[in-house]
XYZ file of C-alpha atoms in Angstrom:
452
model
C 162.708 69.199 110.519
C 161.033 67.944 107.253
C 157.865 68.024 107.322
C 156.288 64.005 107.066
C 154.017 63.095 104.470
C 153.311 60.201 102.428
C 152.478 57.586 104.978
C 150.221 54.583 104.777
C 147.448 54.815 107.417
C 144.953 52.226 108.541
C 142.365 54.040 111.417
C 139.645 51.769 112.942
C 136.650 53.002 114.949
C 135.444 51.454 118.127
C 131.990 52.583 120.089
C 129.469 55.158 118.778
C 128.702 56.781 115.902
C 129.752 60.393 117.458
C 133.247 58.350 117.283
C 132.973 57.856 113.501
C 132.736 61.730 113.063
C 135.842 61.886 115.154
C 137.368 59.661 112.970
C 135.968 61.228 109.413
C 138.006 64.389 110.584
C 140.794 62.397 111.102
C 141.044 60.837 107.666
C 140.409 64.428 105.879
C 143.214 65.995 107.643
C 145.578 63.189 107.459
C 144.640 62.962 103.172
C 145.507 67.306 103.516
C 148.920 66.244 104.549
C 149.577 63.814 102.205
C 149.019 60.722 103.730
C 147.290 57.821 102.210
C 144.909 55.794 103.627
C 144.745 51.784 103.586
C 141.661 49.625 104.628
C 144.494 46.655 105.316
C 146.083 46.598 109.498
C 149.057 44.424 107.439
C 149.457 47.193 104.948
C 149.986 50.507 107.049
C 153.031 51.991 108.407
C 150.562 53.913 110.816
C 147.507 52.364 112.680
C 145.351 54.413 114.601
C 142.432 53.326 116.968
C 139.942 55.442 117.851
C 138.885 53.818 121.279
C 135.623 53.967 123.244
C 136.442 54.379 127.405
C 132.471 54.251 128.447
C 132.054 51.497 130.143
C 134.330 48.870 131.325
C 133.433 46.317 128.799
C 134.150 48.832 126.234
C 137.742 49.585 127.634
C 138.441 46.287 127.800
C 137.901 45.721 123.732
C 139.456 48.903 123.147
C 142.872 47.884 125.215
C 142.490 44.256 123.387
C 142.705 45.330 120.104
C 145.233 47.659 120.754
C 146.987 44.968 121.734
C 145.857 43.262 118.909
C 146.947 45.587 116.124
C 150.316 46.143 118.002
C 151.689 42.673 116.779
C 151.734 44.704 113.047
C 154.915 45.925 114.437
C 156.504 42.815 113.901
C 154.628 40.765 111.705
C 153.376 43.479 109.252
C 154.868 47.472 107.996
C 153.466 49.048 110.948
C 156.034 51.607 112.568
C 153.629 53.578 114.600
C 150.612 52.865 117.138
C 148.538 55.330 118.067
C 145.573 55.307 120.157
C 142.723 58.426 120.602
C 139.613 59.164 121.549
C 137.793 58.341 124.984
C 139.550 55.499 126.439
C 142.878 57.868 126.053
C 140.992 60.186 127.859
C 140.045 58.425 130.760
C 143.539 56.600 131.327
C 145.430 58.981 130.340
C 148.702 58.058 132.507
C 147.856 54.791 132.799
C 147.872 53.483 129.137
C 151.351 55.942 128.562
C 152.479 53.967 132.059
C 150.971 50.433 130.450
C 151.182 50.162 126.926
C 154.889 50.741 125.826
C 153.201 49.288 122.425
C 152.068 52.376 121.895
C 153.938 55.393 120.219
C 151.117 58.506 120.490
C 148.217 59.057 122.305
C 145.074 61.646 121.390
C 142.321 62.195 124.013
C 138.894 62.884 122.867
C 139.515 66.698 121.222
C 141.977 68.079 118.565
C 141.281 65.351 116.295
C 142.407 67.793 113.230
C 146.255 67.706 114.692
C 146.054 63.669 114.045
C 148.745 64.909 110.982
C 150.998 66.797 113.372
C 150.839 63.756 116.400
C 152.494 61.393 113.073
C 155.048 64.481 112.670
C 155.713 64.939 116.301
C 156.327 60.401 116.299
C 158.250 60.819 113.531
C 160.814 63.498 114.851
C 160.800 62.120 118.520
C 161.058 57.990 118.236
C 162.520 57.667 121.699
C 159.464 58.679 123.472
C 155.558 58.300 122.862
C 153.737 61.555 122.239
C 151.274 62.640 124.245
C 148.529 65.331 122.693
C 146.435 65.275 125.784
C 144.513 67.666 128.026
C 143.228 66.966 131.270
C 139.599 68.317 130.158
C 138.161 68.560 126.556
C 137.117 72.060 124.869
C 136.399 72.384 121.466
C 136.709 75.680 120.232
C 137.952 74.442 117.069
C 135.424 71.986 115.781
C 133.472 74.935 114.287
C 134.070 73.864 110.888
C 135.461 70.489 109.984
C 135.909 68.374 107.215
C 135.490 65.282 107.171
C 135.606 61.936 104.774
C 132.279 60.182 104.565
C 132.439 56.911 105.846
C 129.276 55.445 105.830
C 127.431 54.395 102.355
C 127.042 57.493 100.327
C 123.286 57.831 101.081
C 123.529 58.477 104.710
C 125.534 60.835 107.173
C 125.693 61.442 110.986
C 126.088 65.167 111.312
C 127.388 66.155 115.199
C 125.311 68.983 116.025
C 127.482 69.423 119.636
C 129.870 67.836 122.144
C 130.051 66.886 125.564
C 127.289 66.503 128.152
C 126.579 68.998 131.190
C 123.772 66.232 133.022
C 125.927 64.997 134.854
C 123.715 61.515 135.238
C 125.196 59.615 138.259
C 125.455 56.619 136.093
C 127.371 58.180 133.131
C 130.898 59.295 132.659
C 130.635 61.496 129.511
C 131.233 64.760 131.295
C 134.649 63.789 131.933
C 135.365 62.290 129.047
C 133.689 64.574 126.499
C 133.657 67.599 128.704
C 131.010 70.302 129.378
C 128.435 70.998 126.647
C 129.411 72.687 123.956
C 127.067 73.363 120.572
C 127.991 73.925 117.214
C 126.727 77.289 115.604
C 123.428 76.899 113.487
C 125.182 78.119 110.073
C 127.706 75.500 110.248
C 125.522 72.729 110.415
C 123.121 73.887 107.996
C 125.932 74.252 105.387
C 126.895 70.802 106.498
C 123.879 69.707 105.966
C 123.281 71.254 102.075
C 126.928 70.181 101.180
C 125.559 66.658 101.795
C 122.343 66.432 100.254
C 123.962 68.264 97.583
C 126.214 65.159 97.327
C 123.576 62.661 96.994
C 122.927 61.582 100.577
C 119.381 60.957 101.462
C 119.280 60.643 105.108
C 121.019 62.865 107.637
C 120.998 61.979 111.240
C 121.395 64.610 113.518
C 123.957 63.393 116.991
C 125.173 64.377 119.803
C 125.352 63.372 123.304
C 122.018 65.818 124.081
C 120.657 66.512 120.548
C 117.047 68.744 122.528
C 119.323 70.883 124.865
C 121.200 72.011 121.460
C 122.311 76.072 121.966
C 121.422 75.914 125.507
C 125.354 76.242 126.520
C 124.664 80.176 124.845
C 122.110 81.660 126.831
C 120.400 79.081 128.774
C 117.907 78.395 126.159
C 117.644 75.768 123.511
C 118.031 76.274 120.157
C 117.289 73.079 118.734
C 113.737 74.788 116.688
C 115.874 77.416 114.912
C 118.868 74.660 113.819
C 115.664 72.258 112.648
C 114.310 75.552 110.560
C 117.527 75.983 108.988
C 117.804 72.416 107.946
C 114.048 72.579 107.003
C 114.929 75.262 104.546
C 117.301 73.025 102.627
C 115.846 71.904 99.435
C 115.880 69.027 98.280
C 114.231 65.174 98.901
C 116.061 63.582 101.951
C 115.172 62.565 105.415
C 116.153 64.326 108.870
C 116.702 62.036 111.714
C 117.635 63.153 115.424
C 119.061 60.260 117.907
C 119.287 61.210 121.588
C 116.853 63.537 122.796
C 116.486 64.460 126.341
C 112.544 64.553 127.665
C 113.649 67.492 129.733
C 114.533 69.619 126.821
C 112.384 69.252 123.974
C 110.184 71.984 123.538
C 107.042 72.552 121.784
C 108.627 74.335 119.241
C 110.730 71.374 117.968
C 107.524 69.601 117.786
C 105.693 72.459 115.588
C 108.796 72.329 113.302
C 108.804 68.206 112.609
C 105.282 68.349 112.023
C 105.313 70.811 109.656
C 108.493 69.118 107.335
C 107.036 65.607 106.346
C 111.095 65.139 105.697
C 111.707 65.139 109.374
C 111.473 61.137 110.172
C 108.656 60.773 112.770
C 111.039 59.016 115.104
C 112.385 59.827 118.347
C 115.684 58.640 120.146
C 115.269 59.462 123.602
C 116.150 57.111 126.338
C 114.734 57.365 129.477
C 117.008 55.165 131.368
C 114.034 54.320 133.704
C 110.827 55.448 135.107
C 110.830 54.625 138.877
C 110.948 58.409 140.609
C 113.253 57.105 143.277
C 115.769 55.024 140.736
C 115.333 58.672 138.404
C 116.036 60.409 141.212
C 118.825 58.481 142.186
C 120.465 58.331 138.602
C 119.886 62.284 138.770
C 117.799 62.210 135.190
C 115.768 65.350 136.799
C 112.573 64.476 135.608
C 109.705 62.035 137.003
C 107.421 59.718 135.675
C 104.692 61.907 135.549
C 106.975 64.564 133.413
C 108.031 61.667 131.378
C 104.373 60.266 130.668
C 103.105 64.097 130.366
C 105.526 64.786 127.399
C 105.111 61.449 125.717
C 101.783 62.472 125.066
C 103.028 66.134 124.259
C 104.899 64.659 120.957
C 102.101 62.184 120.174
C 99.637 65.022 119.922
C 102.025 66.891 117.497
C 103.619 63.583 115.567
C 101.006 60.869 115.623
C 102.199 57.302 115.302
C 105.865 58.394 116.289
C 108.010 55.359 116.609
C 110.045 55.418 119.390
C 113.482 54.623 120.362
C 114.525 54.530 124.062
C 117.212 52.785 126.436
C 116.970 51.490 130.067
C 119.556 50.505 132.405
C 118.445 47.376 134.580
C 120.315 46.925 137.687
C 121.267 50.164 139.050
C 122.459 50.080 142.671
C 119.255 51.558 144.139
C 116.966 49.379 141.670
C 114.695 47.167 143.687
C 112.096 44.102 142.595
C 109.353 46.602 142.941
C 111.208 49.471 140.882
C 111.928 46.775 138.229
C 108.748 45.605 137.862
C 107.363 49.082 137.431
C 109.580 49.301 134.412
C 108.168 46.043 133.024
C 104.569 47.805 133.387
C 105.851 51.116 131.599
C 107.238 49.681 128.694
C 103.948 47.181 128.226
C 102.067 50.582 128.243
C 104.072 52.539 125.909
C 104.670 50.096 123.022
C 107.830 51.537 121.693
C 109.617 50.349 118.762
C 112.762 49.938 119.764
C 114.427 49.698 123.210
C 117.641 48.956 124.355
C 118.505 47.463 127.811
C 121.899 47.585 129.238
C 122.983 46.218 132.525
C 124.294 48.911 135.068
C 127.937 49.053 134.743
C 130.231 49.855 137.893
C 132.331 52.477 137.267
C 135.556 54.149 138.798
C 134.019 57.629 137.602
C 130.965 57.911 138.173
C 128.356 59.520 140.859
C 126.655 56.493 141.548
C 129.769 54.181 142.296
C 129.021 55.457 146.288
C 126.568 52.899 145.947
C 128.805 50.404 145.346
C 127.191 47.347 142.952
C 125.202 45.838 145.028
C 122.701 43.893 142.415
C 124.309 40.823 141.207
C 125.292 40.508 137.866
C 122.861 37.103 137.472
C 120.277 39.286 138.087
C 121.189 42.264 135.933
C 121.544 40.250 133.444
C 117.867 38.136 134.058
C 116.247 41.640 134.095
C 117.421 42.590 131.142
C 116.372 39.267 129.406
C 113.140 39.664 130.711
C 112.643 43.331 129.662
C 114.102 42.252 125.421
C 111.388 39.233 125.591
C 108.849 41.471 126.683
C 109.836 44.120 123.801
C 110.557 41.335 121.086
C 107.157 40.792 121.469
C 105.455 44.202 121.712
C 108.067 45.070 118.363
C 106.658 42.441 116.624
C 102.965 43.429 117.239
C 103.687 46.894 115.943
C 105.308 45.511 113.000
C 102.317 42.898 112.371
C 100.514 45.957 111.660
C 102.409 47.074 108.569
C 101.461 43.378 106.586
C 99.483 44.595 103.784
C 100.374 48.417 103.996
C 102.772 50.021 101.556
C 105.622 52.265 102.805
C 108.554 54.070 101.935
C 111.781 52.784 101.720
C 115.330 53.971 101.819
C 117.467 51.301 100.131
C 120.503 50.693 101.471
C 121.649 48.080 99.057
C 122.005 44.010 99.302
C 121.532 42.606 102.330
C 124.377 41.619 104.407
C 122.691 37.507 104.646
C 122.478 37.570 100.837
C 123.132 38.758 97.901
C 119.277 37.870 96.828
C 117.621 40.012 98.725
C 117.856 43.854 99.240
C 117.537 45.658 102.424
C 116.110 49.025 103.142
C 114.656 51.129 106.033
C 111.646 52.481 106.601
C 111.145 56.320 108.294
C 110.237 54.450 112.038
C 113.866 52.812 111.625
C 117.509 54.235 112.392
C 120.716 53.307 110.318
C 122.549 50.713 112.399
C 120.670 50.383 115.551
C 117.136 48.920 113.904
C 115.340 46.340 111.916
C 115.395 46.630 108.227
C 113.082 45.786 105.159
C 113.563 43.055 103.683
C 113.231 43.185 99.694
C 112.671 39.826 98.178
C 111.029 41.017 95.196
C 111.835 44.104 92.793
C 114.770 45.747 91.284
C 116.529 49.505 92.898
C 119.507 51.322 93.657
C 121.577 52.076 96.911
C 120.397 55.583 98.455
C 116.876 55.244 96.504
C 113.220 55.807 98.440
C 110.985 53.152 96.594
C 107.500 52.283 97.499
C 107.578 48.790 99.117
C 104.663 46.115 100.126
C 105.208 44.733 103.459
C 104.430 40.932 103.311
C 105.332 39.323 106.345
C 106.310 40.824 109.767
C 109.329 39.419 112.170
C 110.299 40.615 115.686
C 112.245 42.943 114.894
C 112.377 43.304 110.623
C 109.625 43.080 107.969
C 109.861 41.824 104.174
C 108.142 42.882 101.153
C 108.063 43.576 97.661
C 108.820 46.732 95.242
C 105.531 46.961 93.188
C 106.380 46.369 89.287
C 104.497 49.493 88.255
C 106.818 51.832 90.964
């Protein structure tokens, strides 16, 4: 058969930012094979969506805009749908059974054979292609590359795949498979092609970013990959999102507080701190443990900002546990915390426990918990007023076109506050000196200095 090329492609990303890396390997191979790419639904003869299958709520937008972006069948050029990533994975039969709409479907692996699914459409138009596999391996995604699509100053870098925690709550395992780690060379080289291209801050993901390497030989590797990177020359900042408590050594810590360039932030959710609701959720770690290596990283990285998430509402989460939680995060004054309401899952450990906490209440705990931290975020900010800090600027703002916005080292691309900058002149993917002026709940505002 002829081999297809030359077809107009419009891919969209729902969920994470570990999807987005999915779909930057998408878009390289598809360019390889001669495809072009379009930023227009209306436009493309192929759309692709990369779905997120986590939670329920999440399947439910994925299978909506599916929906959505099928009517470009009629109304627009679109000839083929295809869908990929985890939502394919986790209803696998179902959405081939369901969605006649749909003429391909990728689980959450092989996203380099995105060129070949088109082909295999293309040749076959009587009956939707399936490039699934029960469970996900990646023994190809080695070396992979991938179009950048965030600004050109900062990349997300997937350092591994999969999960082996096997957290009652969560259903990564099966969607994502076992854990699986990249090899240290690759991501360094990854890493210097980058800041060799100009971008300033790389953020290191994955679904367990401290257990990195520990798939090898039972250890973790996560020191030597961080020594690697440290050795890469240049002025940029290193940023890791989701590290386990369980799993970060010592080590690590030695290695961030030796590189000023590694961002003294941490990602690391805890989920909760109750033993019995840890227990339950199977985190393997207690409060204690928790508390203990809280103060292990202060000690090495003082005035660490944090970053951590808690689910509110688990079925074994009482008054008593939930008020504990209140205490803990009063205590720790983190930064930034996220609070999701316990989701019911069809795959997942803890769905033996039914859902037994009303939603009302999930959803009061969790409004509770964000008033408490909109306050504690906005006493940590208050402190910057008057301080000068550095700045990564991103570019406008997204309000208006009169003020720039930046981030600071205590604050992630995407999931943060910003910096406001009402006053001073600078370029996208710059680090400029800033005075901090005022101090909101969650953002601050200041001004670049006229002699910077």
């Amino acid at each position: 058969m002829t081999p297809l090329s030359g077809k107009r492609v419009y891919l969209e990303t729902l969920g994470c930012s570990k999807n987005r890396v999915d779909t930057e390997i998408m878009l390289s191979h598809l360019l390889q094979n001669g495809h072009s790419l379009t930023e227009d639904p209306s436009n493309a003869e192929v759309i692709v969506v990369n779905t997120c299958g986590f939670l329920t709520s999440a399947s439910e937008e994925s299978v909506n805009r599916i929906l959505e972006l099928s009517d470009q069948k009629t109304e627009g050029h679109c000839e083929k749908l295809v869908a990929t990533g985890c939502l394919t994975q986790r209803y696998q039969e179902e959405m081939a059974a369901e969605i006649p709409e749909l003429d391909g479907l990728m689980g959450s692996q092989g996203f380099e054979q995105i060129p070949e699914l088109i082909q295999a459409m293309y040749d076959h138009p009587d009956t939707p292609q399936l490039f699934l596999t029960k469970k996900p391996h990646y023994a190809r995604y080695e070396e992979q590359e991938a179009v950048q699509t965030t600004p050109r100053h900062f990349a997300y870098v997937k350092i591994a795949e999969g999960c082996s925690n096997m957290c009652s709550f969560c259903n990564i395992p099966a969607l994502r498979g076992n854990f699986s780690s990249r090899k240290v060379e690759s991501i360094v080289r990854e890493v210097r092609t980058l800041v060799n291209k100009g971008v300033k801050e790389i953020n290191l993901i994955s679904q367990d970013t401290s257990s990195y390497g520990r798939d090898w030989d039972k250890q973790t590797h996560l020191a030597e990959l961080l020594r690697g990177i440290s050795a890469v020359e240049g002025d940029f900042w290193i940023r890791m999102f989701y590290c386990y408590p369980n799993t970060l050594t010592e080590e690590v810590l030695e290695v961030m507080a030796a590189d000023p360039r590694f961002c003294r932030y941490l990602d690391m959710p805890f989920q909760h701190i109750s033993d019995a609701v840890l227990k339950d959720m199977n985190r393997k770690i207690t409060r204690k443990e928790i508390e203990a290596k809280m103060a292990e990283i202060r000690r090495w990285l003082p005035g660490v900002a944090w970053r951590t998430t808690f689910i509110v509402g688990f079925p074994t989460e009482t008054e008593e546990h939930f008020d504990e939680l209140m205490g803990f995060v009063e205590e720790a004054r983190f930064h930034h915390v996220g609070v999701f309401p316990y989701s019911h899952e069809d795959n997942i450990r803890s769905s033996k426990w039914g859902d037994p906490v009303p939603n009302k209440v999930k959803h009061e705990r969790r409004k509770q918990l964000m008033a408490l931290q909109q306050r504690i975020s906005h006493e940590n900010l208050e402190q910057y007023v008057g301080q000068t800090i550095r700045v990564l600027v991103d570019g406008y703002s997204e309000e208006t076109d009169l003020l720039l916005q930046g981030r600071a080292a205590f604050q992630g691309p995407e999931v943060d506050g910003l910096v406001y900058i009402n006053d001073g002149i600078a370029r996208p993917g710059t680090f400029h000196e800033v005075e901090i002026t005022e101090a909101h709940p969650y953002d601050l505002v200041g001004a670049i200095p006229e002699t910077a």
